[in-house]
Protein backbone atom coordinates (compact mmCIF):
# COMPACT_ATOMS: atom_id res chain seq x y z
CA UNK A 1 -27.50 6.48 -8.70
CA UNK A 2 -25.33 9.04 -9.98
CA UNK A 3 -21.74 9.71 -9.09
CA UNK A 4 -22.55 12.38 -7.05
CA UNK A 5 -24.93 10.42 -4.82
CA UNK A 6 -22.14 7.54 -4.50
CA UNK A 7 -19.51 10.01 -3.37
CA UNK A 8 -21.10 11.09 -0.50
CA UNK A 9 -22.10 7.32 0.02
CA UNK A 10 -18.70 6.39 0.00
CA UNK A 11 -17.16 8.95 2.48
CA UNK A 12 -19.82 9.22 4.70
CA UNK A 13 -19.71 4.52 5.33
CA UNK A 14 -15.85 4.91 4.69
CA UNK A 15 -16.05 7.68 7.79
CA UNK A 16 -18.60 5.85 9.85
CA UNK A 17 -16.75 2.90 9.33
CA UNK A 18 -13.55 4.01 10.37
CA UNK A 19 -14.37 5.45 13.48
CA UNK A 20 -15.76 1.66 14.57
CA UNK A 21 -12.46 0.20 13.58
CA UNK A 22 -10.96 2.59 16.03
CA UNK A 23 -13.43 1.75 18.63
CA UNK A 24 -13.04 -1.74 18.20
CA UNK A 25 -9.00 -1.41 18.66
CA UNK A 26 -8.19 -1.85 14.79
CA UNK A 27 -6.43 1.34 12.60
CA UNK A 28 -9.09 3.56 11.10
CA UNK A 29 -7.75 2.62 7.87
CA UNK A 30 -8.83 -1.35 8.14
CA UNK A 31 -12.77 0.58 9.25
CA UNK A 32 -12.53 2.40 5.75
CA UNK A 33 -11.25 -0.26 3.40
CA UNK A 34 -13.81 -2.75 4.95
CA UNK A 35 -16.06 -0.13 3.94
CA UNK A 36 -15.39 -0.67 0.33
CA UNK A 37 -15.47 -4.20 0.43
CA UNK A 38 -19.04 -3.67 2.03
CA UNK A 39 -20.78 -1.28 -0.59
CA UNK A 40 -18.54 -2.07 -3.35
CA UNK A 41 -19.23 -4.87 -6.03
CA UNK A 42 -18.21 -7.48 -3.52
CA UNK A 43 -21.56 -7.05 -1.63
CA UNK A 44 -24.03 -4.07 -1.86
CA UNK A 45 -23.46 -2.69 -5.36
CA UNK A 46 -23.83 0.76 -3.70
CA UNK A 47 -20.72 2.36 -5.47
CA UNK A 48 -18.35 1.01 -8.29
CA UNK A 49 -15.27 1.60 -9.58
CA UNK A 50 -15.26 4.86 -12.39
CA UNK A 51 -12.86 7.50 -13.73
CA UNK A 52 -14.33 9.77 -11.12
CA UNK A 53 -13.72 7.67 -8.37
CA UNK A 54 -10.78 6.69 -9.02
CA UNK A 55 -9.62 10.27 -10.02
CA UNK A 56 -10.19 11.51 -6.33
CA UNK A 57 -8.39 8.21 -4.85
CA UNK A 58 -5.22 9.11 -6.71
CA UNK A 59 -5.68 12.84 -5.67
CA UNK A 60 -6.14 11.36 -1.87
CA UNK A 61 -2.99 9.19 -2.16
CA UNK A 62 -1.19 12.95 -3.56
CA UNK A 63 -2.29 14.52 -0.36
CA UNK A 64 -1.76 11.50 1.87
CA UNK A 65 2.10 11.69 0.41
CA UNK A 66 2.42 14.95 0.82
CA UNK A 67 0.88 15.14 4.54
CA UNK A 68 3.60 12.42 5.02
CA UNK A 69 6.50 14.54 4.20
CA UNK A 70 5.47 17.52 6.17
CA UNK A 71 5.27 15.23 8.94
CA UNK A 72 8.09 13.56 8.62
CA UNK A 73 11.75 14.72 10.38
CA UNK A 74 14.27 15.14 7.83
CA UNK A 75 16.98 14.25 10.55
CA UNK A 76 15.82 11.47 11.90
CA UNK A 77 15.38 10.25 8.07
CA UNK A 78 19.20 10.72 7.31
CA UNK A 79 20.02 9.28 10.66
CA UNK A 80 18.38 6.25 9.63
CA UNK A 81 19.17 6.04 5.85
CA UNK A 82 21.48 2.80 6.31
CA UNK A 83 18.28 1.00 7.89
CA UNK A 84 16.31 2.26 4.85
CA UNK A 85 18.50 0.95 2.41
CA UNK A 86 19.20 -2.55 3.81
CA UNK A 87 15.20 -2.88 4.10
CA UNK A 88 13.99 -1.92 1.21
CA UNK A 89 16.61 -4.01 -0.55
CA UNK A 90 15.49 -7.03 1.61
CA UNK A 91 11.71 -6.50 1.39
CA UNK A 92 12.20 -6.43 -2.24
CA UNK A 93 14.96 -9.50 -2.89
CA UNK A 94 12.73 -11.85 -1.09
CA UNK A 95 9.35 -11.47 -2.51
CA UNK A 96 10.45 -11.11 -6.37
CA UNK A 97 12.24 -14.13 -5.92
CA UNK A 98 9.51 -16.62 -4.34
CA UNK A 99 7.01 -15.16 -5.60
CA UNK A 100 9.02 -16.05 -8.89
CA UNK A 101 9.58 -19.31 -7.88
CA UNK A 102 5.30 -20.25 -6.97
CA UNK A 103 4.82 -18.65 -10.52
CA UNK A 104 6.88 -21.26 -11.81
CA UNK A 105 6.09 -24.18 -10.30
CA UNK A 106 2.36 -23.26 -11.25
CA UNK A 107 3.37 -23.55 -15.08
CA UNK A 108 4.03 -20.11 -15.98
CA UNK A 109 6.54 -18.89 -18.52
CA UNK A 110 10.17 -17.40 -16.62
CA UNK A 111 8.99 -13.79 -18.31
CA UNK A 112 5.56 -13.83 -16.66
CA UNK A 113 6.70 -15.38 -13.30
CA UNK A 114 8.78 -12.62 -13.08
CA UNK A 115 6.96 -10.28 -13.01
CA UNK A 116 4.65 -11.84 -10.47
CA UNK A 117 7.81 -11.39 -8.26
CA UNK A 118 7.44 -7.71 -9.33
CA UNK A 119 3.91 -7.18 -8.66
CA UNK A 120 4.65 -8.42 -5.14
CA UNK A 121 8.20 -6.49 -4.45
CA UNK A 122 5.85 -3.20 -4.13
CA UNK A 123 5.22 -1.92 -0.85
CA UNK A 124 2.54 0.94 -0.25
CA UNK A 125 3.52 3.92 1.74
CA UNK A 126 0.34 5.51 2.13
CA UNK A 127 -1.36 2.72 4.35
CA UNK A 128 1.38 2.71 6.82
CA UNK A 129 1.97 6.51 7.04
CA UNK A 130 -1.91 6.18 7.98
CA UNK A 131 -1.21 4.08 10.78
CA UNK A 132 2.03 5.81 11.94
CA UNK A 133 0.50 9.23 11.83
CA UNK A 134 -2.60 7.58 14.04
CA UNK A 135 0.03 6.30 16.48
CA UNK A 136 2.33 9.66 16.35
CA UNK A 137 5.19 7.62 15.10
CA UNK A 138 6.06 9.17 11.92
CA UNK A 139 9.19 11.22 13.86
CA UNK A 140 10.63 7.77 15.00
CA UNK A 141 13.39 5.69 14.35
CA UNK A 142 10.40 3.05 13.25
CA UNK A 143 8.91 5.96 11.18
CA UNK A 144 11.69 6.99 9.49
CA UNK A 145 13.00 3.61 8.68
CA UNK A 146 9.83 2.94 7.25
CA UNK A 147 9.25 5.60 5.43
CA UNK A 148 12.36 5.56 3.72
CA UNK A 149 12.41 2.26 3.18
CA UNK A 150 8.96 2.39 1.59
CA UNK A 151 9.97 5.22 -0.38
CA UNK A 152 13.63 3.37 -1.79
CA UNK A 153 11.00 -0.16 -1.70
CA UNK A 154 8.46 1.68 -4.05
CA UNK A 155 11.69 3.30 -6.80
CA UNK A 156 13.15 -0.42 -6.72
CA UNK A 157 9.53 -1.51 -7.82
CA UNK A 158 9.57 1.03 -10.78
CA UNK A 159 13.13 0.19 -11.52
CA UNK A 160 12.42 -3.38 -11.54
CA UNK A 161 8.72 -2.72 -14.05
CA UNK A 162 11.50 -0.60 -16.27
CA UNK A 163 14.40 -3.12 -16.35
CA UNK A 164 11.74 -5.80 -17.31
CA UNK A 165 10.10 -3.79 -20.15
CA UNK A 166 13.64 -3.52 -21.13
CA UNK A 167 14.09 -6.96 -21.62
CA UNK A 168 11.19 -8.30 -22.33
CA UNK A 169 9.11 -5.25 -24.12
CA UNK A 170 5.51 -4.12 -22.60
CA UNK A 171 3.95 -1.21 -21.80
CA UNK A 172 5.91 0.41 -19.12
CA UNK A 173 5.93 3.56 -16.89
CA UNK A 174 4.28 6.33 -16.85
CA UNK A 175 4.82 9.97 -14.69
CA UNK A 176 1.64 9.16 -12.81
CA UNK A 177 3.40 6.06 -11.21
CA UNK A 178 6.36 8.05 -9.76
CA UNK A 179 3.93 11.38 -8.92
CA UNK A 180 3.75 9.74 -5.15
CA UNK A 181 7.10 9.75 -4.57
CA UNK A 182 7.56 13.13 -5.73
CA UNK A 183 4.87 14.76 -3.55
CA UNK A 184 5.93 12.97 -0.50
CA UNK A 185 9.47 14.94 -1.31
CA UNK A 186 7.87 17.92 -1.98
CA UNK A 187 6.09 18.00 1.25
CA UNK A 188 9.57 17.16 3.06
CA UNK A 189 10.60 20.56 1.61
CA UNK A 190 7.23 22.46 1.94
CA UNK A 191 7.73 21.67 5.90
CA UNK A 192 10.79 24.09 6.23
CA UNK A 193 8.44 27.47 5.25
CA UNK A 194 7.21 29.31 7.66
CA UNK A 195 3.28 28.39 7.33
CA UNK A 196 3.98 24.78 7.54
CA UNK A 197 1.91 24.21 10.49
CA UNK A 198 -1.25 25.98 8.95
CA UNK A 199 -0.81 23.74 5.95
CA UNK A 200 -0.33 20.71 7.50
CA UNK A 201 -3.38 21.43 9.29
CA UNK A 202 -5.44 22.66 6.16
CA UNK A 203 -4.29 19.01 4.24
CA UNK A 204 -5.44 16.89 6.97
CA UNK A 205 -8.92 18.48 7.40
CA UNK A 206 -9.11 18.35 3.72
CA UNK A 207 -8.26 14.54 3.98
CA UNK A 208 -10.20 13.10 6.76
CA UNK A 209 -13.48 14.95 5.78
CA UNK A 210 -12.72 13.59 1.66
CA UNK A 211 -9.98 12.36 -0.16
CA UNK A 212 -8.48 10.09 2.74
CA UNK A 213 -12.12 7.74 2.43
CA UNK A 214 -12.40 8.26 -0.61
CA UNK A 215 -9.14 6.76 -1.53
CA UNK A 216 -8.57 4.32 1.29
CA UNK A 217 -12.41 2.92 0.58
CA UNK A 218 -11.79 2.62 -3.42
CA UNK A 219 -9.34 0.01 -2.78
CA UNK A 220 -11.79 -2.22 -1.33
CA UNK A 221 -13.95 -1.62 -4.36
CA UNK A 222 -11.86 -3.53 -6.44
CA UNK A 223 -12.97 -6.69 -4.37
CA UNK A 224 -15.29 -9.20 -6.29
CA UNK A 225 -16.58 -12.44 -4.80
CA UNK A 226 -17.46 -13.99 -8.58
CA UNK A 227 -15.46 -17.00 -8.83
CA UNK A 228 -14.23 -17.14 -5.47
CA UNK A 229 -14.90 -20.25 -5.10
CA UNK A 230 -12.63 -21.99 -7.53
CA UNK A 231 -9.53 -19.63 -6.66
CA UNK A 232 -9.63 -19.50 -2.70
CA UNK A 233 -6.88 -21.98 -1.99
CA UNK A 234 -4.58 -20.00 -4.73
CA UNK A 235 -5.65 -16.82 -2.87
CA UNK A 236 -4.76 -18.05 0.68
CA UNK A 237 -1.61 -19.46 -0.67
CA UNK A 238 -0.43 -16.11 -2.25
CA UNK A 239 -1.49 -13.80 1.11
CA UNK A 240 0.35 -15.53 3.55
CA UNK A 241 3.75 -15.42 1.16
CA UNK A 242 2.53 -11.61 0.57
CA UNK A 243 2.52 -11.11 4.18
CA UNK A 244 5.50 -13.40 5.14
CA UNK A 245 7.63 -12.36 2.57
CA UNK A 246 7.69 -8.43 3.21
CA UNK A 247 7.48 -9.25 7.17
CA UNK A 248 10.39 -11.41 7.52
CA UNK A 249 12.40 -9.77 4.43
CA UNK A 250 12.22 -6.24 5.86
CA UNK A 251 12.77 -7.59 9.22
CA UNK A 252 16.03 -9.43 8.42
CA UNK A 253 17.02 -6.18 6.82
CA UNK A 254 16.61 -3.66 9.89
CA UNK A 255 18.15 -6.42 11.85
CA UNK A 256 21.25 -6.06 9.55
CA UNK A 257 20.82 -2.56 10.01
CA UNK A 258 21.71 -3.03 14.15
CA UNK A 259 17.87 -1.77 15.16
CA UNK A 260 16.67 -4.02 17.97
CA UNK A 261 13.78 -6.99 18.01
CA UNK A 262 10.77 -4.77 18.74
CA UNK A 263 11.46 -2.32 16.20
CA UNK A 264 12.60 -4.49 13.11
CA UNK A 265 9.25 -6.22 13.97
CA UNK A 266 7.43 -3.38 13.80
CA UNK A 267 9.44 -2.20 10.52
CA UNK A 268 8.47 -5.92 8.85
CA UNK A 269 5.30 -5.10 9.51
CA UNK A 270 5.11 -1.50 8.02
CA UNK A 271 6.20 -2.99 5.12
CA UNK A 272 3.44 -5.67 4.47
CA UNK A 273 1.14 -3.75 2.66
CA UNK A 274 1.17 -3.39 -0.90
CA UNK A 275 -1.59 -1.03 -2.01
CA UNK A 276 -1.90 1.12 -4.67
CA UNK A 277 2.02 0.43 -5.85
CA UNK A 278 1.24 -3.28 -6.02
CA UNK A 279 -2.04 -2.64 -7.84
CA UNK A 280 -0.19 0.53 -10.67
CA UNK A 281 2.25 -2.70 -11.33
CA UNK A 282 -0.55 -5.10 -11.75
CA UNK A 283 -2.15 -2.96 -13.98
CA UNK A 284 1.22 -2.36 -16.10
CA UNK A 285 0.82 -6.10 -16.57
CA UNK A 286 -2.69 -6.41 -17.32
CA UNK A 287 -2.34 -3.64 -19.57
CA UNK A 288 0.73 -5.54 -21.25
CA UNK A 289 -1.30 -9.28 -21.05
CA UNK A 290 1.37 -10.83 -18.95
CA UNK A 291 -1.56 -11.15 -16.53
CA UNK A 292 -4.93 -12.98 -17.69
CA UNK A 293 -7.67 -11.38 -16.25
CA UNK A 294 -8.75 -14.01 -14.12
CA UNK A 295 -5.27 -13.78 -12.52
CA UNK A 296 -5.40 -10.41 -12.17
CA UNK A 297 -8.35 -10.23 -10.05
CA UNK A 298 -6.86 -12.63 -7.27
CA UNK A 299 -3.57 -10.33 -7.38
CA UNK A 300 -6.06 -7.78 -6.46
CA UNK A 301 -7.43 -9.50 -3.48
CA UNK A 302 -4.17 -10.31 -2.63
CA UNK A 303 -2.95 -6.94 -2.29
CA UNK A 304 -6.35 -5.87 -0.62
CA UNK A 305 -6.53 -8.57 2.01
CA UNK A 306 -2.67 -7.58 2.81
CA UNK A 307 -3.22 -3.91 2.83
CA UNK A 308 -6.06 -5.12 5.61
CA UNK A 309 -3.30 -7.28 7.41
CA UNK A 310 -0.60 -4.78 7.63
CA UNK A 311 -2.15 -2.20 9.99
CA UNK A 312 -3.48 -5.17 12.03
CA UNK A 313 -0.04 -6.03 12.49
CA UNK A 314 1.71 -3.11 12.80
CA UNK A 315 -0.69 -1.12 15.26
CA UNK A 316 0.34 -3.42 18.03
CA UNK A 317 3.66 -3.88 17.55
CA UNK A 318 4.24 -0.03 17.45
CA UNK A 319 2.67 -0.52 21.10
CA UNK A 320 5.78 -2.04 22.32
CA UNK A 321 8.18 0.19 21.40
């Protein structure tokens, strides 16, 4: 089939499927990276991975970022900087570090273990600004903590892959890592002109009829079942401290930050998934061999089943509030 025919194939399940997420109570997000999993590798062998495909994902996670900023209230972002900070800092801290700690107690070298700790600091904005924009919360106190957490969370990751090539030497960064980050600011400013509305409106048609499946469902492309088997118990192992780790670390850190039970749960939560951040950094190492492949590919499932997790999490928890 060509690329062409597995476009369409992937936007039109990704769509379909994320309109039964909804239905069944889940975020439209979970719908379209299920979708993935479903006609991906993993199962049907529908649509694969390419430089086409994945060309259009990145230019979905642009427009997803800059969506975000336009959205977003600069106000209630400043208000809530000190929250920001003390979350990223703790959703980072406690991940590198026992994440670090499993790497060495399976056998691997301090410089490799590391940067397990790394791969696992990351955070991804874009699957969370789904779910807050679903549940209009990206102008409140949860939204804005989030956001700028997820925004300091993701800079600290890049820092952190610098520092390390630093020390240790690798192949490092690159501008295409830090282009999310950018847009997302650029949108914050693009939502002070005059035709922001009309924009805004413009991106997210352009988004939910293309680039938001297509990106969102190429994640779950990167699932493969071969050798599942052997690795399942390291795989369960490494979700739950994914999902633990960024939960309670992010948590503890809005607690610091004075917000209240409901919403530092909700802000833990936000910050569970690791998308396309997590997987960049994997890559870096893979790229670098401080991952073997075989490793690599249950970091991936990893950060997919925790990108699934997060919205499963947060959508309820945003309820309470």
């Amino acid at each position: 089939m060509g690329i062409l025919g597995q476009l369409i194939i992937l936007i039109v399940v990704a769509f379909i499927m994320g309109r039964i997420g909804q239905k069944l109570g889940f975020a439209e997000v979970v719908g379209q990276l299920i979708a993935g999993i479903i006609i991906g590798p993993a199962l049907l062998h529908w649509v694969t991975t390419g430089e086409t495909v994945s060309f259009l994902s990145e230019l979905g996670v642009l427009l997803l970022m800059f969506t975000a900023g336009l959205e977003t209230d600069i106000g209630q972002l400043k208000r809530n900087l000190n929250g920001a900070t003390l979350t990223a800092i703790m959703g980072v801290v406690i991940p590198l570090i026992l994440f670090t700690v499993v790497a060495l107690v399976l056998g691997y070298q301090f410089n490799i273990s590391i940067f397990w700790g790394i791969v696992f600091a990351a955070t991804s904005i874009s699957i969370t600004i789904s779910v807050l924009g679903e549940s209009g919360q990206l102008g409140s106190q949860v939204g804005a903590v989030v956001l700028g957490a997820a925004v300091l969370d993701d800079m600290l990751a890049l820092l952190l892959v610098g520092a390390y090539v630093l020390v240790f030497g690798g192949q490092g960064l690159s501008l295409s890592t830090l282009l999310p980050i950018v847009v997302f600011i650029l949108g914050l400013v693009a939502d002070r002109l005059p035709n922001s509305g009309k924009i805004l409106k413009f991106a997210n048609l352009l988004g939910t009829w293309t680039l938001f499946p297509i990106f969102f469902g190429s994640i779950g492309l990167h699932i493969s079942l071969n050798g599942l088997q052997k690795t399942w118990p390291l795989i369960i192992v490494l979700t739950v401290l994914a999902v633990a780790t960024k939960y309670y670390g992010a948590q503890w850190g809005a607690r610091l930050a004075k917000l209240d039970k409901p919403a530092a749960r909700a802000v833990g939560a936000g910050m569970v998934s690791r998308g396309e951040m997590a997987l960049v950094v994997a890559q870096i190492g893979l790229s670098a061999d401080l991952i073997a492949k075989n490793i690599f590919g249950d970091m991936v499932f990893v950060i997919i089943i925790s990108t699934i997790i997060a919205p499963l999490l947060l959508r309820p928890l945003l309820k309470r509030i």
